[in-house]
Coordinates of N, CA and C in Angstrom, one line a residue:
Chain A
X1083 N -19.5 88.9 -57.2 CA -20.2 88.6 -58.4 C -20.8 87.2 -58.3
X1084 N -21.6 86.9 -59.4 CA -22.2 85.6 -59.4 C -21.3 84.5 -59.5
X1085 N -21.5 83.4 -58.8 CA -20.6 82.3 -58.8 C -21.3 81.1 -59.4
X1086 N -22.7 81.2 -59.6 CA -23.4 80.1 -60.2 C -24.4 80.8 -61.2
X1087 N -24.3 80.3 -62.4 CA -25.2 80.9 -63.5 C -26.2 79.8 -63.9
X1088 N -27.3 80.3 -64.5 CA -28.3 79.4 -65.1 C -28.7 80.0 -66.4
X1089 N -29.0 79.1 -67.3 CA -29.5 79.5 -68.6 C -30.5 78.5 -69.1
X1090 N -31.6 79.0 -69.7 CA -32.0 80.4 -69.8 C -32.6 81.0 -68.6
X1091 N -32.8 82.2 -68.5 CA -33.4 82.9 -67.4 C -34.9 82.7 -67.4
X1092 N -35.4 82.6 -68.6 CA -36.9 82.3 -68.7 C -37.1 81.6 -70.0
X1093 N -38.1 80.8 -70.0 CA -38.4 80.0 -71.2 C -39.9 79.8 -71.3
X1094 N -40.5 79.9 -72.5 CA -41.9 79.6 -72.7 C -41.9 78.5 -73.8
X1095 N -42.6 77.4 -73.5 CA -42.7 76.3 -74.4 C -44.1 75.8 -74.5
X1096 N -44.3 75.0 -75.6 CA -45.6 74.4 -75.8 C -45.7 73.1 -75.0
X1097 N -46.9 72.8 -74.6 CA -47.1 71.5 -73.9 C -46.7 70.3 -74.7
X1098 N -46.0 69.4 -74.1 CA -45.5 68.2 -74.8 C -44.0 68.3 -75.2
X1099 N -43.5 69.5 -75.2 CA -42.1 69.7 -75.6 C -41.2 69.5 -74.4
X1100 N -39.9 69.4 -74.7 CA -38.9 69.2 -73.6 C -38.1 70.5 -73.5
X1101 N -37.7 70.8 -72.3 CA -36.9 72.0 -72.0 C -35.7 71.7 -71.2
X1102 N -34.5 72.2 -71.6 CA -33.3 71.9 -70.9 C -32.8 73.2 -70.2
X1103 N -32.5 73.1 -68.9 CA -32.0 74.2 -68.1 C -30.6 73.9 -67.7
X1104 N -29.7 74.8 -67.9 CA -28.3 74.6 -67.5 C -27.9 75.3 -66.3
X1105 N -27.1 74.7 -65.5 CA -26.5 75.3 -64.2 C -25.0 75.2 -64.3
X1106 N -24.3 76.3 -64.2 CA -22.9 76.3 -64.2 C -22.3 76.9 -63.0
X1107 N -21.2 76.3 -62.5 CA -20.4 76.9 -61.5 C -19.3 77.7 -62.2
X1108 N -19.2 79.0 -61.9 CA -18.4 79.8 -62.8 C -16.9 79.8 -62.5
X1109 N -16.5 79.7 -61.3 CA -15.0 79.7 -61.0 C -14.6 78.7 -60.0
X1110 N -15.4 77.7 -59.9 CA -15.1 76.6 -59.0 C -15.7 75.3 -59.5
X1111 N -15.2 74.2 -59.1 CA -15.7 72.9 -59.5 C -16.7 72.4 -58.4
X1112 N -17.7 71.8 -58.9 CA -18.8 71.3 -58.0 C -19.1 69.9 -58.4
X1113 N -18.8 69.0 -57.5 CA -19.1 67.6 -57.7 C -20.6 67.3 -57.4
X1114 N -21.2 68.2 -56.7 CA -22.6 68.1 -56.3 C -23.3 69.4 -56.6
X1115 N -24.4 69.3 -57.2 CA -25.3 70.5 -57.4 C -26.7 70.1 -57.0
X1116 N -27.5 71.1 -56.7 CA -28.8 70.8 -56.2 C -29.8 71.6 -57.1
X1117 N -31.0 70.9 -57.3 CA -32.0 71.5 -58.1 C -33.3 71.7 -57.2
X1118 N -33.8 72.9 -57.3 CA -35.0 73.3 -56.5 C -36.1 73.7 -57.4
X1119 N -37.3 73.6 -56.9 CA -38.4 74.2 -57.6 C -39.1 75.1 -56.6
X1120 N -39.5 76.2 -57.1 CA -40.2 77.2 -56.2 C -41.5 77.6 -56.8
X1121 N -42.6 77.3 -56.1 CA -43.9 77.7 -56.5 C -44.2 79.2 -56.0
X1122 N -45.1 79.9 -56.7 CA -45.4 81.3 -56.3 C -45.7 81.4 -54.8
X1123 N -45.0 82.3 -54.2 CA -45.2 82.6 -52.8 C -45.0 81.4 -51.9
X1124 N -44.1 80.5 -52.3 CA -43.8 79.4 -51.6 C -42.3 79.3 -51.4
X1125 N -41.9 78.3 -50.5 CA -40.5 78.1 -50.3 C -39.9 77.2 -51.4
X1126 N -38.6 77.0 -51.2 CA -37.9 76.1 -52.2 C -38.1 74.7 -51.8
X1127 N -38.4 73.9 -52.8 CA -38.6 72.5 -52.7 C -37.4 71.8 -53.4
X1128 N -36.6 71.0 -52.6 CA -35.5 70.3 -53.2 C -36.0 69.2 -54.1
X1129 N -35.6 69.2 -55.4 CA -36.1 68.2 -56.3 C -35.1 67.0 -56.3
X1130 N -33.8 67.4 -56.5 CA -32.8 66.3 -56.6 C -31.4 66.8 -56.4
X1131 N -30.5 65.9 -56.1 CA -29.1 66.2 -56.0 C -28.4 65.7 -57.2
X1132 N -27.7 66.5 -57.9 CA -27.0 66.1 -59.1 C -25.5 65.8 -58.7
X1133 N -25.1 64.6 -59.1 CA -23.8 64.1 -58.7 C -22.9 63.9 -59.9
X1134 N -21.8 64.5 -60.0 CA -20.9 64.3 -61.1 C -20.4 62.9 -61.2
X1135 N -20.6 62.3 -62.3 CA -20.1 61.0 -62.6 C -21.0 59.9 -62.1
X1136 N -22.1 60.2 -61.6 CA -23.1 59.2 -61.1 C -24.5 59.7 -61.2
X1137 N -25.4 58.8 -60.9 CA -26.8 59.2 -61.1 C -27.2 60.2 -60.1
X1138 N -28.2 61.0 -60.5 CA -28.8 62.0 -59.5 C -29.6 61.3 -58.5
X1139 N -29.7 61.9 -57.3 CA -30.5 61.4 -56.3 C -31.8 62.3 -56.2
X1140 N -32.9 61.6 -56.4 CA -34.2 62.4 -56.4 C -34.9 62.3 -55.1
X1141 N -35.6 63.4 -54.8 CA -36.4 63.5 -53.5 C -37.7 62.7 -53.8
X1142 N -38.3 62.3 -52.7 CA -39.5 61.5 -52.7 C -40.6 62.3 -53.4
X1143 N -41.2 61.7 -54.4 CA -42.3 62.3 -55.1 C -41.9 63.0 -56.4
X1144 N -40.6 63.1 -56.6 CA -40.2 63.7 -57.9 C -40.0 62.6 -58.9
X1145 N -40.6 62.8 -60.1 CA -40.5 61.8 -61.1 C -39.2 61.9 -61.8
X1146 N -38.4 60.8 -61.8 CA -37.1 60.7 -62.4 C -37.2 60.9 -63.9
X1147 N -38.2 60.3 -64.5 CA -38.3 60.3 -65.9 C -38.8 61.6 -66.5
X1148 N -39.4 62.3 -65.6 CA -40.0 63.6 -66.0 C -38.9 64.7 -65.9
X1149 N -38.1 64.6 -64.9 CA -37.0 65.6 -64.6 C -35.7 64.9 -64.7
X1150 N -35.1 65.0 -65.9 CA -33.8 64.3 -66.2 C -32.7 65.2 -65.8
X1151 N -31.8 64.7 -65.0 CA -30.6 65.4 -64.5 C -29.4 64.8 -65.0
X1152 N -28.5 65.6 -65.6 CA -27.2 65.1 -66.0 C -26.1 66.0 -65.5
X1153 N -25.1 65.5 -64.8 CA -24.0 66.3 -64.3 C -22.8 66.0 -65.2
X1154 N -22.8 66.7 -66.3 CA -21.9 66.4 -67.4 C -20.4 66.7 -67.1
X1155 N -20.2 67.6 -66.3 CA -18.8 68.0 -65.9 C -18.8 68.5 -64.5
X1156 N -17.6 68.9 -64.1 CA -17.5 69.5 -62.7 C -18.0 70.9 -62.6
X1157 N -18.4 71.5 -63.7 CA -18.9 72.8 -63.7 C -20.3 72.9 -64.3
X1158 N -20.9 71.8 -64.7 CA -22.2 71.9 -65.4 C -23.1 70.8 -65.0
X1159 N -24.3 71.2 -64.7 CA -25.4 70.2 -64.5 C -26.6 70.7 -65.3
X1160 N -27.3 69.8 -65.8 CA -28.5 70.2 -66.6 C -29.8 69.5 -66.1
X1161 N -30.9 70.2 -66.2 CA -32.2 69.7 -65.8 C -33.0 69.7 -67.0
X1162 N -33.5 68.6 -67.5 CA -34.4 68.6 -68.6 C -35.8 68.2 -68.2
X1163 N -36.7 69.1 -68.4 CA -38.1 68.8 -68.2 C -38.7 68.2 -69.4
X1164 N -39.0 66.9 -69.3 CA -39.5 66.2 -70.5 C -41.0 66.2 -70.6
X1165 N -41.5 66.3 -71.9 CA -42.9 66.3 -72.1 C -43.6 67.3 -71.2
X1166 N -43.2 68.5 -71.2 CA -43.7 69.5 -70.2 C -45.2 69.7 -70.4
X1167 N -45.8 70.0 -69.2 CA -47.2 70.3 -69.2 C -47.4 71.6 -68.3
X1168 N -48.5 72.2 -68.5 CA -48.7 73.5 -67.8 C -48.4 73.4 -66.3
X1169 N -48.7 72.3 -65.6 CA -48.4 72.2 -64.2 C -46.9 72.1 -63.9
X1170 N -46.1 72.0 -64.9 CA -44.6 72.1 -64.7 C -44.1 73.5 -64.7
X1171 N -45.0 74.4 -65.0 CA -44.6 75.8 -65.0 C -44.2 76.2 -63.5
X1172 N -43.0 76.8 -63.4 CA -42.5 77.1 -62.1 C -41.2 77.9 -62.2
X1173 N -40.6 78.1 -61.1 CA -39.3 78.8 -61.0 C -38.3 77.7 -60.6
X1174 N -37.3 77.4 -61.4 CA -36.4 76.4 -61.1 C -35.0 77.0 -60.7
X1175 N -34.5 76.6 -59.6 CA -33.2 77.2 -59.1 C -32.2 76.1 -58.8
X1176 N -31.0 76.4 -59.2 CA -29.9 75.4 -58.9 C -29.0 76.0 -57.9
X1177 N -28.2 75.2 -57.2 CA -27.2 75.7 -56.3 C -26.1 74.7 -56.3
X1178 N -25.0 75.2 -55.8 CA -23.7 74.4 -55.7 C -23.0 74.9 -54.5
X1179 N -22.4 73.9 -53.7 CA -21.5 74.3 -52.6 C -20.2 74.7 -53.1
X1180 N -19.6 75.7 -52.5 CA -18.3 76.1 -53.0 C -17.2 75.7 -52.1
X1181 N -16.8 76.5 -51.1 CA -15.7 76.1 -50.2 C -16.1 74.9 -49.3
X1182 N -17.3 75.0 -48.8 CA -17.7 74.0 -47.8 C -19.0 73.4 -48.3
X1183 N -19.2 72.2 -48.0 CA -20.4 71.5 -48.5 C -21.7 72.1 -47.9
X1184 N -21.6 72.7 -46.8 CA -22.8 73.3 -46.1 C -23.2 74.6 -46.7
X1185 N -22.4 75.3 -47.4 CA -22.7 76.6 -47.9 C -23.0 76.5 -49.4
X1186 N -24.2 76.8 -49.7 CA -24.6 76.7 -51.1 C -24.7 78.1 -51.8
X1187 N -24.3 78.2 -53.0 CA -24.5 79.4 -53.8 C -25.5 79.1 -54.9
X1188 N -26.5 80.0 -55.0 CA -27.6 79.8 -55.8 C -27.5 80.5 -57.2
X1189 N -28.0 79.9 -58.2 CA -28.1 80.5 -59.5 C -29.3 81.5 -59.4
X1190 N -29.4 82.3 -60.5 CA -30.5 83.3 -60.5 C -31.9 82.8 -60.8
X1191 N -31.9 81.5 -61.2 CA -33.2 80.9 -61.4 C -33.7 80.9 -62.9
X1192 N -34.5 80.0 -63.2 CA -35.1 79.9 -64.6 C -36.6 79.9 -64.4
X1193 N -37.3 80.8 -65.1 CA -38.8 80.8 -65.0 C -39.3 80.0 -66.2
X1194 N -40.0 79.0 -66.0 CA -40.5 78.1 -67.0 C -42.0 78.3 -67.1
X1195 N -42.5 78.6 -68.3 CA -43.9 78.7 -68.5 C -44.3 77.8 -69.7
X1196 N -45.2 76.8 -69.4 CA -45.6 75.8 -70.3 C -47.1 76.2 -70.7
X1197 N -47.2 76.4 -72.0 CA -48.5 76.8 -72.5 C -49.4 75.6 -73.0
Chain B
X182 N -36.9 64.8 -37.2 CA -36.5 65.4 -38.5 C -36.2 66.8 -38.4
X183 N -35.3 67.3 -39.2 CA -34.9 68.7 -39.2 C -36.1 69.5 -39.8
X184 N -36.3 70.7 -39.3 CA -37.3 71.6 -39.8 C -37.0 73.0 -39.5
X185 N -37.5 73.9 -40.2 CA -37.3 75.3 -40.0 C -38.7 76.0 -40.0
X186 N -38.9 76.9 -39.1 CA -40.2 77.6 -39.0 C -40.0 79.1 -39.0
X187 N -40.6 79.8 -39.9 CA -40.6 81.2 -40.0 C -42.0 81.6 -39.7
X188 N -42.3 82.1 -38.5 CA -43.7 82.3 -38.1 C -44.4 83.5 -38.8
X189 N -43.6 84.4 -39.3 CA -44.2 85.6 -40.0 C -44.1 85.4 -41.5
X190 N -45.3 85.4 -42.1 CA -45.3 85.3 -43.5 C -45.0 86.6 -44.2
X191 N -45.5 87.6 -43.6 CA -45.4 89.0 -44.2 C -45.2 90.0 -43.1
X192 N -44.2 90.9 -43.3 CA -43.9 91.9 -42.4 C -43.7 93.3 -43.1
X193 N -44.3 94.3 -42.6 CA -44.1 95.6 -43.1 C -43.5 96.6 -42.1
X194 N -42.4 97.2 -42.5 CA -41.7 98.2 -41.6 C -41.5 99.5 -42.4
X195 N -41.4 100.5 -41.6 CA -41.1 101.8 -42.2 C -39.6 101.9 -42.4
X196 N -39.2 102.6 -43.5 CA -37.8 102.9 -43.8 C -37.2 103.6 -42.6
X197 N -36.0 103.1 -42.2 CA -35.3 103.6 -41.1 C -35.6 102.9 -39.8
X198 N -36.6 102.1 -39.8 CA -37.0 101.4 -38.5 C -36.2 100.1 -38.4
X199 N -36.2 99.6 -37.2 CA -35.4 98.4 -37.0 C -36.2 97.2 -37.5
X200 N -35.5 96.1 -37.7 CA -36.2 94.9 -38.2 C -35.7 93.6 -37.5
X201 N -36.6 92.8 -37.2 CA -36.3 91.4 -36.7 C -37.2 90.4 -37.4
X202 N -36.5 89.5 -38.0 CA -37.3 88.3 -38.6 C -37.0 87.1 -37.9
X203 N -38.0 86.4 -37.5 CA -37.9 85.2 -36.6 C -37.7 83.9 -37.4
X204 N -36.9 83.1 -36.8 CA -36.6 81.8 -37.3 C -36.4 80.8 -36.2
X205 N -37.1 79.7 -36.2 CA -36.9 78.6 -35.2 C -36.6 77.3 -36.0
X206 N -35.8 76.6 -35.4 CA -35.3 75.4 -36.1 C -35.5 74.2 -35.2
X207 N -35.5 73.0 -35.8 CA -35.5 71.8 -35.1 C -34.4 70.9 -35.7
X208 N -33.5 70.6 -34.8 CA -32.3 69.8 -35.3 C -31.6 69.2 -34.1
X209 N -31.3 67.9 -34.2 CA -30.8 67.2 -33.1 C -29.4 67.6 -32.6
X210 N -28.5 68.0 -33.5 CA -27.2 68.3 -33.1 C -27.0 69.8 -33.2
X211 N -25.7 70.3 -33.2 CA -25.5 71.7 -33.4 C -25.7 72.0 -34.8
X212 N -26.6 73.0 -35.1 CA -27.0 73.2 -36.5 C -26.1 74.2 -37.2
X213 N -26.1 74.0 -38.5 CA -25.5 75.0 -39.4 C -26.7 75.8 -39.9
X214 N -26.7 77.1 -39.6 CA -27.9 77.9 -39.9 C -27.5 79.0 -40.9
X215 N -28.5 79.4 -41.7 CA -28.3 80.3 -42.8 C -29.5 81.3 -42.9
X216 N -29.2 82.5 -43.4 CA -30.2 83.4 -43.9 C -29.9 83.7 -45.3
X217 N -30.9 83.6 -46.2 CA -30.8 84.0 -47.6 C -31.9 85.0 -47.9
X218 N -31.6 85.9 -48.9 CA -32.5 86.9 -49.3 C -32.8 86.7 -50.8
X219 N -34.1 86.8 -51.2 CA -34.5 86.6 -52.6 C -35.2 87.9 -53.1
X220 N -34.7 88.5 -54.0 CA -35.4 89.6 -54.6 C -36.4 89.1 -55.7
X221 N -37.4 89.8 -56.1 CA -38.4 89.2 -57.0 C -37.8 88.7 -58.3
X222 N -38.1 87.5 -58.6 CA -37.6 86.9 -59.9 C -36.2 86.5 -59.9
X223 N -35.5 86.5 -58.7 CA -34.1 86.3 -58.6 C -33.8 85.0 -57.8
X224 N -32.5 84.6 -57.9 CA -32.1 83.5 -57.1 C -31.9 84.0 -55.6
X225 N -31.3 83.1 -54.8 CA -31.1 83.4 -53.4 C -29.6 83.9 -53.2
X226 N -29.5 84.9 -52.3 CA -28.2 85.5 -52.0 C -28.0 85.2 -50.5
X227 N -26.8 84.7 -50.2 CA -26.5 84.4 -48.8 C -26.2 85.6 -48.0
X228 N -27.0 85.8 -47.0 CA -26.8 87.0 -46.1 C -25.7 86.7 -45.0
X229 N -25.9 85.6 -44.4 CA -25.0 85.2 -43.3 C -25.2 83.8 -42.9
X230 N -24.3 83.3 -42.1 CA -24.3 81.9 -41.7 C -23.7 81.7 -40.3
X231 N -24.2 80.7 -39.6 CA -23.7 80.3 -38.3 C -23.3 78.9 -38.3
X232 N -22.0 78.6 -38.0 CA -21.5 77.2 -37.9 C -21.2 76.9 -36.4
X233 N -20.4 77.8 -35.8 CA -20.0 77.6 -34.4 C -19.4 78.9 -33.9
X234 N -19.0 79.0 -32.6 CA -18.3 80.1 -32.1 C -19.3 81.2 -31.7
X235 N -18.9 82.4 -31.9 CA -19.7 83.6 -31.5 C -21.1 83.5 -32.0
X236 N -22.1 83.6 -31.1 CA -23.5 83.4 -31.4 C -24.1 84.5 -32.2
X237 N -23.4 85.7 -32.2 CA -23.9 86.8 -33.0 C -23.0 86.9 -34.2
X238 N -23.7 86.7 -35.3 CA -22.9 86.7 -36.6 C -23.3 87.9 -37.4
X239 N -22.3 88.5 -38.1 CA -22.6 89.6 -39.0 C -22.6 89.1 -40.4
X240 N -23.5 89.8 -41.2 CA -23.6 89.4 -42.5 C -23.4 90.6 -43.5
X241 N -23.8 90.5 -44.7 CA -23.7 91.5 -45.6 C -24.9 92.5 -45.5
X242 N -24.8 93.6 -46.1 CA -25.9 94.6 -46.1 C -26.3 95.1 -44.7
X243 N -25.5 95.0 -43.7 CA -25.8 95.5 -42.4 C -26.7 94.5 -41.6
X244 N -26.9 93.3 -42.0 CA -27.7 92.3 -41.3 C -26.8 91.6 -40.3
X245 N -27.5 91.2 -39.2 CA -26.9 90.3 -38.2 C -27.9 89.3 -37.7
X246 N -27.4 88.2 -37.2 CA -28.3 87.2 -36.6 C -27.7 86.6 -35.3
X247 N -28.6 86.2 -34.4 CA -28.1 85.7 -33.2 C -28.6 84.3 -33.0
X248 N -27.7 83.4 -32.7 CA -28.1 82.0 -32.5 C -28.3 81.8 -31.0
X249 N -29.5 81.3 -30.7 CA -29.9 81.1 -29.3 C -30.3 79.6 -29.2
X250 N -29.4 78.8 -28.6 CA -29.6 77.4 -28.5 C -30.8 77.1 -27.6
X251 N -30.9 77.8 -26.5 CA -32.0 77.5 -25.6 C -33.4 77.8 -26.2
X252 N -33.5 78.7 -27.1 CA -34.7 79.0 -27.8 C -34.9 78.3 -29.2
X253 N -33.8 77.6 -29.6 CA -33.8 77.1 -30.9 C -34.1 78.1 -32.0
X254 N -33.5 79.3 -31.8 CA -33.8 80.4 -32.7 C -32.6 80.9 -33.4
X255 N -32.8 81.6 -34.5 CA -31.7 82.2 -35.2 C -32.4 83.4 -35.9
X256 N -32.7 84.5 -35.2 CA -33.4 85.6 -35.7 C -32.5 86.6 -36.4
X257 N -33.0 87.1 -37.5 CA -32.3 88.1 -38.3 C -32.6 89.5 -37.9
X258 N -31.6 90.4 -37.8 CA -31.9 91.7 -37.4 C -31.2 92.7 -38.3
X259 N -31.8 93.9 -38.3 CA -31.1 95.0 -39.0 C -31.5 96.3 -38.2
X260 N -30.6 97.2 -37.8 CA -31.0 98.3 -37.0 C -31.8 99.3 -37.8
X261 N -31.5 99.5 -39.1 CA -32.2 100.5 -39.8 C -32.5 100.0 -41.2
X262 N -33.7 99.8 -41.6 CA -34.1 99.2 -42.8 C -34.1 100.2 -44.0
X263 N -33.6 99.8 -45.1 CA -33.6 100.6 -46.3 C -34.6 100.1 -47.3
X264 N -35.1 101.0 -48.1 CA -36.2 100.5 -49.1 C -35.7 99.3 -49.9
X265 N -34.4 99.3 -50.2 CA -33.9 98.2 -51.0 C -33.9 96.9 -50.3
X266 N -34.2 96.9 -49.0 CA -34.2 95.6 -48.3 C -35.5 94.8 -48.5
X267 N -36.5 95.5 -49.2 CA -37.7 94.8 -49.5 C -37.5 93.6 -50.4
X268 N -37.8 92.4 -49.8 CA -37.5 91.1 -50.5 C -38.1 90.0 -49.7
X269 N -37.8 88.8 -50.1 CA -38.2 87.6 -49.3 C -37.0 87.1 -48.6
X270 N -37.2 86.7 -47.4 CA -36.1 86.2 -46.6 C -36.3 84.8 -46.1
X271 N -35.3 84.0 -46.4 CA -35.4 82.5 -46.0 C -34.4 82.1 -45.0
X272 N -34.8 81.5 -44.0 CA -33.9 80.9 -43.0 C -33.8 79.4 -43.4
X273 N -32.6 78.9 -43.2 CA -32.4 77.5 -43.6 C -31.4 76.8 -42.6
X274 N -31.6 75.5 -42.5 CA -30.7 74.7 -41.7 C -30.1 73.6 -42.5
X275 N -28.8 73.3 -42.3 CA -28.1 72.3 -43.1 C -28.2 71.0 -42.3
X276 N -28.8 70.0 -43.0 CA -28.9 68.7 -42.4 C -27.6 67.9 -42.7
X277 N -26.7 67.8 -41.9 CA -25.4 67.2 -42.2 C -25.5 65.8 -42.7
X278 N -26.3 65.0 -42.1 CA -26.4 63.6 -42.5 C -27.0 63.5 -43.9
X279 N -27.9 64.4 -44.2 CA -28.6 64.3 -45.5 C -27.9 65.2 -46.5
X280 N -27.0 66.0 -46.1 CA -26.3 66.9 -47.0 C -27.3 67.9 -47.7
X281 N -28.3 68.2 -47.1 CA -29.3 69.1 -47.7 C -29.6 70.3 -46.9
X282 N -30.0 71.4 -47.6 CA -30.5 72.6 -47.0 C -32.0 72.5 -46.8
X283 N -32.5 72.7 -45.6 CA -33.9 72.7 -45.3 C -34.4 74.1 -45.1
X284 N -35.3 74.6 -45.9 CA -35.7 76.0 -45.9 C -37.0 76.2 -45.1
X285 N -37.1 77.4 -44.5 CA -38.4 77.8 -43.9 C -39.2 78.3 -45.1
X286 N -40.4 78.7 -44.7 CA -41.4 79.1 -45.8 C -41.2 80.5 -46.2
X287 N -40.3 81.2 -45.6 CA -40.0 82.6 -46.0 C -40.8 83.6 -45.3
X288 N -40.2 84.8 -45.2 CA -40.9 86.0 -44.7 C -40.8 87.1 -45.8
X289 N -41.9 87.6 -46.2 CA -41.9 88.7 -47.2 C -41.8 90.0 -46.5
X290 N -40.8 90.8 -46.8 CA -40.6 92.1 -46.1 C -41.0 93.2 -47.1
X291 N -41.9 94.0 -46.6 CA -42.3 95.3 -47.4 C -41.7 96.4 -46.6
X292 N -41.3 97.5 -47.2 CA -40.7 98.6 -46.6 C -41.5 99.9 -47.0
X293 N -42.1 100.5 -46.1 CA -42.9 101.7 -46.3 C -42.0 102.9 -46.3
X294 N -42.3 103.9 -47.2 CA -41.4 105.1 -47.2 C -41.7 105.9 -46.0

């Protein structure tokens, strides 16, 4: 069964609003979670590493103020897309390592559409 | 720098036929290698992984992959494809020093009846 969940699965919002996406590890604790963005017919692009108890680590070119990440507990990380614009429309996927740091389990993804 | 190449963007096979999806990696040390599958609109599911030991690894859904260090390859195989195997397949390498998964661009598999 699923070990990582995401909510919501899809969201439509107006330009200028903020959207929060949750990522939960269901039956294990994750001190680290990862947030990816996937464009249509493209691979996954790592956006940031979410660290419980400390600041997230962002990849080069990812706007920290645009994509706010909070690792609130050992089972929850949130990604907030602030002042969303149509170009932020994408498929966002989170992952968390379970037994070993090398093996990541992925959430089902969140489809964001900004009108 | 670590990288993963999947040379085939799109592959079509007939149901019941064998399948091989290619993956080449670039990594300085012994790599940790993965194959993931993504169905439309879904997250990624881990098919199999290679860390060390036997270079032929078995995964779920009847898939296997062979690690060939001399060729820097980790090709995914299945002897008989089912229609439900139609999906996108991603090869990935774990960059230990960076603690990140590096993905290939994916191969979209279509299965003909």
